[in-house]
Tab-separated table of C-alpha atoms in Angstrom:
chain	number	residue	atom	x	y	z
C	152	MET	CA	122.769	-54.798	43.467
C	153	LYS	CA	124.321	-51.349	45.802
C	154	VAL	CA	122.069	-48.739	46.533
C	155	SER	CA	122.668	-45.170	47.162
C	156	VAL	CA	119.977	-42.955	48.451
C	157	LEU	CA	119.830	-38.886	48.161
C	158	LEU	CA	118.710	-36.860	50.061
C	159	PRO	CA	118.714	-32.717	49.739
C	160	TYR	CA	118.061	-30.188	52.051
C	161	TYR	CA	117.563	-27.051	52.388
C	162	ASN	CA	117.012	-25.653	56.833
C	163	GLU	CA	116.017	-29.117	58.061
C	164	GLU	CA	117.731	-28.735	62.032
C	165	GLU	CA	113.772	-29.553	63.469
C	166	THR	CA	113.780	-33.042	61.648
C	167	ILE	CA	117.213	-33.812	60.523
C	168	LEU	CA	118.043	-35.944	63.247
C	169	ASN	CA	114.838	-37.907	62.797
C	170	THR	CA	116.062	-38.946	59.440
C	171	LEU	CA	119.552	-39.449	60.644
C	172	ASN	CA	117.613	-42.376	62.858
C	173	SER	CA	115.479	-43.289	60.102
C	174	LEU	CA	117.886	-44.403	57.708
C	175	HIS	CA	120.287	-45.467	59.958
C	176	ASN	CA	117.806	-47.666	61.670
C	177	GLN	CA	116.309	-49.533	58.431
C	178	SER	CA	115.813	-53.025	58.933
C	179	LYS	CA	118.133	-53.820	56.067
C	180	LYS	CA	121.035	-52.070	55.672
C	181	ILE	CA	121.153	-49.341	52.904
C	182	ASN	CA	124.640	-48.863	50.450
C	183	GLU	CA	124.549	-44.964	50.553
C	184	ILE	CA	123.510	-42.192	51.543
C	185	VAL	CA	124.017	-39.411	50.056
C	186	PHE	CA	122.584	-35.585	52.120
C	187	ILE	CA	123.300	-32.728	49.543
C	188	ASP	CA	123.084	-29.297	51.037
C	189	SER	CA	121.175	-26.932	49.089
C	190	GLY	CA	122.676	-23.981	50.629
C	191	SER	CA	121.316	-24.154	53.830
C	192	THR	CA	121.599	-21.330	56.057
C	193	ASP	CA	120.768	-23.109	58.911
C	194	ASN	CA	122.987	-25.420	61.227
C	195	THR	CA	121.891	-28.472	59.820
C	196	SER	CA	125.273	-29.095	58.063
C	197	ASN	CA	126.668	-28.822	61.075
C	198	ILE	CA	124.375	-31.273	62.432
C	199	ILE	CA	124.568	-34.015	59.607
C	200	ASN	CA	127.389	-33.882	60.165
C	201	LYS	CA	128.213	-33.982	63.591
C	202	TRP	CA	125.767	-37.313	64.016
C	203	ILE	CA	128.054	-38.758	61.295
C	204	SER	CA	131.715	-38.455	63.294
C	205	GLU	CA	129.528	-39.205	66.582
C	206	ASN	CA	127.852	-42.367	64.580
C	207	ASN	CA	131.102	-43.545	62.792
C	208	THR	CA	128.878	-44.655	60.190
C	209	ASP	CA	131.229	-45.713	56.681
C	210	ASN	CA	127.802	-45.391	53.854
C	211	PHE	CA	126.513	-42.134	55.251
C	212	LYS	CA	128.062	-38.441	53.238
C	213	ASN	CA	126.850	-34.795	52.850
C	214	ILE	CA	127.964	-33.251	49.996
C	215	PHE	CA	127.685	-29.335	50.138
C	216	SER	CA	126.003	-28.060	46.746
C	217	GLY	CA	125.833	-24.413	47.037
C	218	LYS	CA	122.777	-22.721	45.737
C	219	MET	CA	120.637	-25.338	44.018
C	220	SER	CA	117.125	-26.032	43.528
C	221	PRO	CA	116.664	-29.619	44.901
C	222	SER	CA	116.402	-30.691	41.501
C	223	SER	CA	119.579	-29.529	40.542
C	224	SER	CA	121.172	-30.744	44.037
C	225	LEU	CA	119.259	-34.112	43.453
C	226	ASN	CA	121.333	-34.235	39.907
C	227	LEU	CA	124.347	-33.570	42.055
C	228	GLY	CA	124.102	-36.492	44.254
C	229	ILE	CA	123.191	-39.048	41.121
C	230	GLU	CA	127.170	-38.009	39.580
C	231	SER	CA	128.482	-38.352	42.634
C	232	THR	CA	127.348	-42.509	42.887
C	233	THR	CA	127.916	-45.140	41.242
C	234	SER	CA	125.164	-47.190	42.607
C	235	ASP	CA	122.727	-49.521	40.801
C	236	TYR	CA	120.266	-47.930	42.073
C	237	ILE	CA	119.293	-44.148	43.690
C	238	GLY	CA	116.935	-43.205	46.044
C	239	TYR	CA	115.370	-40.238	45.926
C	240	ILE	CA	113.551	-39.095	49.648
C	241	ASP	CA	112.607	-35.550	50.781
C	242	CYS	CA	113.484	-34.379	54.146
C	243	GLY	CA	110.710	-33.927	57.375
C	244	LEU	CA	109.415	-37.535	56.041
C	245	ASN	CA	108.950	-40.523	58.779
C	246	ILE	CA	110.742	-43.582	56.821
C	247	PRO	CA	109.483	-46.732	58.141
C	248	ILE	CA	112.528	-48.821	59.886
C	249	GLU	CA	111.050	-50.852	56.815
C	250	TRP	CA	110.862	-49.476	53.887
C	251	HIS	CA	114.464	-50.033	51.947
C	252	GLU	CA	113.821	-53.590	52.748
C	253	ASN	CA	110.752	-53.958	51.840
C	254	ILE	CA	110.475	-51.665	48.425
C	255	SER	CA	113.806	-53.892	47.773
C	256	LYS	CA	111.617	-57.183	47.520
C	257	TYR	CA	110.447	-55.677	44.267
C	258	ILE	CA	113.616	-55.144	43.023
C	259	SER	CA	114.430	-59.377	43.308
C	260	GLY	CA	111.274	-60.226	42.698
C	261	ASN	CA	110.193	-58.390	39.521
C	262	ILE	CA	112.769	-56.425	38.294
C	263	PRO	CA	111.044	-52.261	38.014
C	264	GLU	CA	113.207	-49.694	36.345
C	265	VAL	CA	110.748	-47.686	38.710
C	266	ILE	CA	109.896	-48.619	42.574
C	267	SER	CA	107.606	-46.287	44.035
C	268	CYS	CA	106.267	-46.246	48.234
C	269	SER	CA	103.013	-44.210	49.231
C	270	ILE	CA	102.835	-41.304	51.894
C	271	TYR	CA	99.845	-41.028	54.065
C	272	THR	CA	99.194	-36.972	54.318
C	273	GLU	CA	96.550	-36.377	57.187
C	274	GLY	CA	97.592	-32.322	58.297
C	275	THR	CA	97.689	-31.255	61.671
C	276	SER	CA	96.017	-28.077	62.109
C	277	LEU	CA	92.715	-27.066	60.653
C	278	LEU	CA	94.588	-24.664	57.947
C	279	ASP	CA	97.312	-27.016	57.050
C	280	LYS	CA	94.606	-30.977	57.219
C	281	SER	CA	92.045	-28.509	54.148
C	282	LEU	CA	95.938	-27.499	52.377
C	283	ILE	CA	96.335	-31.003	52.281
C	284	ALA	CA	92.760	-32.222	51.519
C	285	GLN	CA	92.732	-29.314	48.439
C	286	THR	CA	96.203	-31.279	47.160
C	287	TYR	CA	97.180	-34.150	48.398
C	288	GLY	CA	94.733	-35.622	49.898
C	289	PHE	CA	93.341	-35.283	53.772
C	290	LYS	CA	93.788	-39.192	55.207
C	291	LYS	CA	95.206	-40.443	52.203
C	292	LYS	CA	97.797	-42.578	50.461
C	293	SER	CA	99.421	-40.452	47.425
C	294	ILE	CA	102.183	-42.012	45.073
C	295	CYS	CA	104.708	-39.909	44.769
C	296	LEU	CA	108.100	-39.867	43.363
C	297	THR	CA	109.985	-39.394	47.220
C	298	GLY	CA	110.785	-42.482	48.202
C	299	SER	CA	111.712	-44.341	45.089
C	300	LEU	CA	114.437	-46.536	44.171
C	301	ILE	CA	115.156	-45.516	40.299
C	302	SER	CA	118.000	-47.849	38.364
C	303	ARG	CA	120.238	-45.907	36.903
C	304	LYS	CA	119.909	-47.305	34.041
C	305	VAL	CA	116.745	-44.994	33.736
C	306	PHE	CA	118.463	-41.743	33.773
C	307	ASN	CA	120.707	-43.272	31.275
C	308	LYS	CA	117.840	-43.920	29.299
C	309	ILE	CA	116.040	-40.267	29.702
C	310	GLY	CA	118.321	-38.057	31.544
C	311	PHE	CA	118.405	-36.390	35.020
C	312	PHE	CA	115.664	-33.995	36.654
C	313	LEU	CA	114.782	-30.842	35.544
C	314	PRO	CA	117.394	-28.338	36.705
C	315	ASN	CA	117.031	-25.177	38.157
C	316	VAL	CA	113.582	-25.890	39.290
C	317	ARG	CA	111.841	-25.866	43.126
C	318	ALA	CA	109.067	-28.380	42.408
C	319	ASN	CA	107.801	-30.356	39.252
C	320	TYR	CA	110.902	-32.356	38.804
C	321	ASP	CA	108.720	-35.251	40.151
C	322	VAL	CA	105.765	-34.401	37.807
C	323	ASP	CA	108.453	-33.961	34.855
C	324	PHE	CA	110.598	-37.185	35.617
C	325	ILE	CA	107.194	-39.200	35.925
C	326	ASN	CA	105.962	-38.205	32.182
C	327	LYS	CA	109.620	-38.932	30.657
C	328	ILE	CA	109.567	-42.272	32.537
C	329	LYS	CA	105.292	-43.129	30.912
C	330	LYS	CA	106.727	-41.872	27.519
C	331	HIS	CA	109.332	-44.342	27.223
C	332	ASN	CA	107.019	-47.045	28.631
C	333	ILE	CA	109.839	-48.269	31.548
C	334	LYS	CA	108.263	-50.431	34.296
C	335	ARG	CA	107.167	-48.580	37.724
C	336	SER	CA	105.662	-50.684	40.208
C	337	ILE	CA	103.855	-49.346	43.232
C	338	THR	CA	103.867	-50.923	47.109
C	339	TYR	CA	101.360	-49.146	49.264
C	340	ASP	CA	102.885	-50.895	52.164
C	341	TYR	CA	104.388	-48.795	55.061
C	342	PRO	CA	104.085	-45.615	54.036
C	343	LEU	CA	105.811	-42.588	54.597
C	344	THR	CA	104.303	-39.659	56.968
C	345	TYR	CA	105.658	-36.258	57.671
C	346	TYR	CA	106.885	-35.340	61.102
C	347	ASN	CA	104.704	-32.160	61.799
C	348	THR	CA	102.482	-30.184	59.635
C	349	ASN	CA	102.275	-31.438	56.314
C	350	TYR	CA	101.949	-28.377	53.949
C	351	SER	CA	101.688	-25.459	55.670
C	352	ASN	CA	100.624	-23.980	59.101
C	353	ASP	CA	100.183	-20.526	57.816
C	354	ILE	CA	98.756	-18.908	55.445
C	355	PHE	CA	101.973	-16.616	54.379
C	356	SER	CA	103.934	-19.758	54.102
C	357	ALA	CA	101.258	-21.305	52.134
C	358	PHE	CA	100.686	-19.119	49.930
C	359	LYS	CA	105.036	-18.500	49.404
C	360	LYS	CA	105.635	-22.354	48.852
C	361	VAL	CA	102.202	-22.164	46.734
C	362	PHE	CA	103.635	-19.402	44.574
C	363	SER	CA	106.944	-20.831	43.858
C	364	TYR	CA	106.169	-24.169	43.407
C	365	SER	CA	103.482	-22.442	39.979
C	366	ILE	CA	106.944	-20.610	38.663
C	367	SER	CA	108.312	-24.478	38.154
C	368	GLY	CA	105.282	-25.559	36.205
C	369	LEU	CA	105.663	-24.153	33.240
C	370	TYR	CA	108.826	-25.703	32.739
C	371	ALA	CA	107.315	-29.603	33.444
C	372	LYS	CA	106.461	-31.641	30.762
C	373	GLY	CA	103.159	-33.201	31.825
C	374	ASP	CA	101.508	-30.548	34.067
C	375	ILE	CA	98.601	-29.702	33.241
C	376	LYS	CA	97.503	-27.547	35.263
C	377	PRO	CA	98.489	-24.056	34.313
C	378	PHE	CA	97.201	-25.057	30.703
C	379	ILE	CA	93.288	-25.815	33.472
C	380	TYR	CA	94.194	-22.091	35.114
C	381	PHE	CA	94.567	-20.798	31.617
C	382	ILE	CA	91.125	-22.223	30.334
C	383	PHE	CA	89.006	-21.286	34.262
C	384	LEU	CA	90.680	-17.726	33.304
C	385	THR	CA	89.031	-16.832	30.095
C	386	THR	CA	85.830	-18.034	30.783
C	387	PHE	CA	85.522	-14.837	32.206
C	388	PHE	CA	84.612	-13.038	29.147
C	389	TYR	CA	81.963	-14.949	28.457
C	390	ILE	CA	80.403	-16.309	31.770
C	391	SER	CA	78.397	-13.241	34.127
C	392	ILE	CA	81.015	-13.012	37.522
C	393	GLU	CA	78.159	-13.839	39.341
C	394	ILE	CA	77.340	-17.786	38.372
C	395	LEU	CA	81.274	-17.877	37.788
C	396	ILE	CA	82.093	-17.325	41.484
C	397	LEU	CA	79.238	-19.753	42.045
C	398	ILE	CA	81.666	-22.702	39.921
C	399	TYR	CA	84.669	-21.886	41.992
C	400	PHE	CA	82.971	-22.322	44.811
C	401	PHE	CA	81.506	-25.116	44.403
C	402	LEU	CA	84.357	-27.097	42.839
C	403	ARG	CA	86.756	-25.829	46.053
C	404	THR	CA	84.803	-26.443	48.334
C	405	LEU	CA	83.422	-29.689	47.153
C	406	VAL	CA	84.314	-31.136	44.002
C	407	ILE	CA	87.816	-30.927	44.274
C	408	PRO	CA	88.670	-31.842	47.574
C	409	ILE	CA	86.396	-34.781	47.353
C	410	LEU	CA	87.719	-36.261	44.047
C	411	LYS	CA	91.434	-35.552	46.120
C	412	SER	CA	90.475	-36.562	49.437
C	413	GLY	CA	87.262	-38.946	49.399
C	414	TYR	CA	84.167	-37.951	50.815
C	415	THR	CA	84.181	-39.905	54.126
C	416	ASN	CA	87.119	-39.304	55.107
C	417	LEU	CA	86.839	-35.620	54.890
C	418	ILE	CA	83.403	-36.509	56.677
C	419	SER	CA	85.825	-37.551	59.655
C	420	ASP	CA	86.391	-33.891	60.391
C	421	LEU	CA	84.107	-31.219	59.288
C	422	ASN	CA	85.766	-28.367	60.728
C	423	ILE	CA	87.410	-29.126	57.557
C	424	PHE	CA	84.762	-27.296	55.471
C	425	LEU	CA	85.568	-24.115	57.601
C	426	PHE	CA	88.665	-23.537	55.708
C	427	LEU	CA	88.317	-25.368	52.028
C	428	PRO	CA	87.028	-21.624	50.711
C	429	VAL	CA	89.873	-19.980	52.332
C	430	THR	CA	92.777	-22.061	51.042
C	431	GLY	CA	91.168	-22.613	47.988
C	432	LEU	CA	91.609	-19.109	46.971
C	433	ILE	CA	95.532	-18.977	48.584
C	434	ILE	CA	95.789	-21.786	46.380
C	435	ASP	CA	94.787	-20.475	43.264
C	436	SER	CA	95.393	-16.472	43.789
C	437	ALA	CA	99.023	-18.001	44.071
C	438	ARG	CA	99.072	-20.385	41.444
C	439	ILE	CA	97.954	-17.897	38.905
C	440	LEU	CA	100.321	-15.014	40.706
C	441	GLY	CA	103.137	-17.684	39.815
C	442	TYR	CA	102.462	-18.594	36.618
C	443	SER	CA	101.771	-14.860	35.371
C	444	TYR	CA	105.600	-14.310	36.676
C	445	ALA	CA	107.104	-17.193	35.478
C	446	ILE	CA	105.415	-16.397	32.237
C	447	LEU	CA	107.090	-12.407	32.557
C	448	VAL	CA	110.919	-13.478	33.040
C	449	ASN	CA	110.222	-16.225	29.966
C	450	ILE	CA	108.986	-13.314	27.932
C	451	LYS	CA	112.055	-10.117	29.310
C	452	ASN	CA	114.591	-12.847	28.884
C	453	LYS	CA	113.805	-13.604	25.629
C	454	ILE	CA	113.407	-10.067	24.512
C	455	ILE	CA	117.443	-9.699	26.175
C	456	ASN	CA	118.206	-13.079	24.135
C	457	ASP	CA	117.121	-11.461	20.926
C	458	LYS	CA	118.595	-8.153	20.516
C-alpha cells in the first residue's frame, strides 16, 4: 500500500523546516511527500528545494500550482500521484514522529476509507487562547480533516475537494463522506499541534482570517453557520435591542466557549474570560461581512451571466 502526503503551502518560511524534518523523521517512512506551492511570495519554496537537495531524499517533491486556493492546490496534488491513500496535512503543524505509523495501523486493521487524527489546540497569547476557545476549543483535542489518510477510492466515488475556496472545503468534504456512508475511523493517539500561534495574535489578522474563511462558507455543503447567523439577525425585528445584546453576550462569553472548550478547561485560565467578548465581536462581525460580501458577489455574477 502506497501513501502520499500532500501539504499545500503559502508563505510558511518560519516553520517549514520543522515540517520537513518532522515528516522526514517519521518512525515509518512515508512513500511520497508532496509540497504544493500555492503562490508563495516569501522564501518557502527555496527553503524546501534546498532541504530536499541537501538531504538527498527520494520521497519529497515540491510542485508549483500557481496562485491557487489551498483546496485547488490539494486537488492538483491528488492528480499528481497514483498512491492508494492520500494524506492531507496543513503546514505549521507539529507532526509527531509516530503519526504515520500510528495512523497506518488503522488501514491494516479496520480497512477504513478515511482515517483521521486529532489536533490539540491551546493557543499562545490571551487573545489567541480566547479565539481558540470560541472556535476549535481551548485545551481540546478536535477531529479535523487535516492529518487524515484518505483512500483514492473515496475521491473516485465522491470527487475532489471543493475548488477555489480558502476554507470550509474540509467541511464540504466531510459532509460528502457522511452522505455516501463512507467508513471513517478516528484516532486520538499522537495528536497534531501548532508550532506557534494557533489562530491569531492580533485583532486585525483575526478579523481578516475569519472574513476570508466566511466567504467560502456559502459554498460548503454542511456548513450551517450562515443559516444560524441569518436566523439570529432576523430576531432584530422581534426582540428589543437590549435583550438581544444580553442574549448575545451570554452566548459568546459563556455558552459557546463552554460548549467548545469545556468548563474545566476554561477555568484553568480565567484571564481568557477577559477577551471572550472581544473575540466574539471579531468573529461575528467578520463572518457577517464575509457572508454579505459573498452574497453580493454572487448576485453581481448572476446579473453579469444573465445579460
